[in-house]
Amino acid sequence: MQTPAEKYLIQKVVDALKVAGPLDVPKILNLGAGKSIVIEESVAKGNNKFICDRIDVIDQHQSHPSIGRCFIGSIESMPDLKTESYLVAFANYVLEHVADLEKAIVEIKRVLKPGGLLILSLPNPSAPEFIVSKYTPTWFHQFIKGKGRGKEAYETHYAYKSIKDLIRIFQKNNFLMVETKYYPFSYGYLYRFPVINLASKIYDKIIGCLKVKILMGNVCLVFKKQEN
């Protein structure tokens, strides 16, 4: 199930490509790409022209007219990626799996062009569903997700204590905070479970109406690499 933050991430990538201009074919980077090409397919709609390189810790080679090179490696160390190559980098629910966040940020900053955007969809560790996630084993995460393509569960680290903490770390590394969006979406994890799924829908609606951001689990952040 596509999260609200992922949908917003896609929209922000599309917006960035429009700014690039119709004559350019900008390069963008999918960090921790996984097996899914939903984001690339969605961005490509409307005749958006781009080349999207992908990197993941295991071989996740995929074919699509807009996909460029597929690298194997951690975002904490990306020596095969050229410095200042990408207009946009994005990561969809990846940063919670990164053990050394500082190293990852340094590498992301290196490969982005000056003024380039980093767009993230990620969990808010202060939301109840992710407090549970933080203190439960990977097999439990897999049980909640279920089985199927794109539902693989991976070890989490939560190297950032809160969204404010994450923003502070990026700002310390010469990124400007551009935009923050919060969404309640516990239903996205509990929709398979009768009764609980209905309760989660009600909970999401209440939290959304009250605008209690600390309890909203779904977040999209947009950062800009400062120009030298």
Short mmCIF file of N, CA and C in Angstrom, two decimals, residues 50 66 135 142 151-152 178 185 201:
data_model
loop_
_atom_site.label_atom_id
_atom_site.label_comp_id
_atom_site.label_asym_id
_atom_site.label_seq_id
_atom_site.Cartn_x
_atom_site.Cartn_y
_atom_site.Cartn_z
N PHE A 50 13.89 12.01 -17.55
CA PHE A 50 14.93 11.91 -16.54
C PHE A 50 15.64 10.58 -16.68
N SER A 66 13.45 4.84 -18.12
CA SER A 66 14.03 5.97 -17.39
C SER A 66 15.06 5.55 -16.35
N TYR A 135 11.17 -1.51 18.97
CA TYR A 135 11.50 -2.47 20.03
C TYR A 135 10.99 -3.88 19.75
N GLN A 142 7.79 -8.42 9.64
CA GLN A 142 7.39 -9.20 8.47
C GLN A 142 5.97 -9.73 8.62
N LYS A 151 7.15 -6.33 0.02
CA LYS A 151 6.77 -6.34 1.44
C LYS A 151 7.88 -6.90 2.33
N GLU A 152 9.09 -6.98 1.80
CA GLU A 152 10.19 -7.53 2.59
C GLU A 152 10.49 -6.62 3.79
N VAL A 178 13.52 22.59 3.55
CA VAL A 178 12.60 23.24 2.61
C VAL A 178 11.15 23.00 2.99
N PHE A 185 -1.04 7.48 9.49
CA PHE A 185 -1.27 6.37 8.55
C PHE A 185 -1.03 5.02 9.22
N LYS A 201 -8.20 3.27 11.53
CA LYS A 201 -8.78 4.32 10.67
C LYS A 201 -9.34 5.46 11.52
#
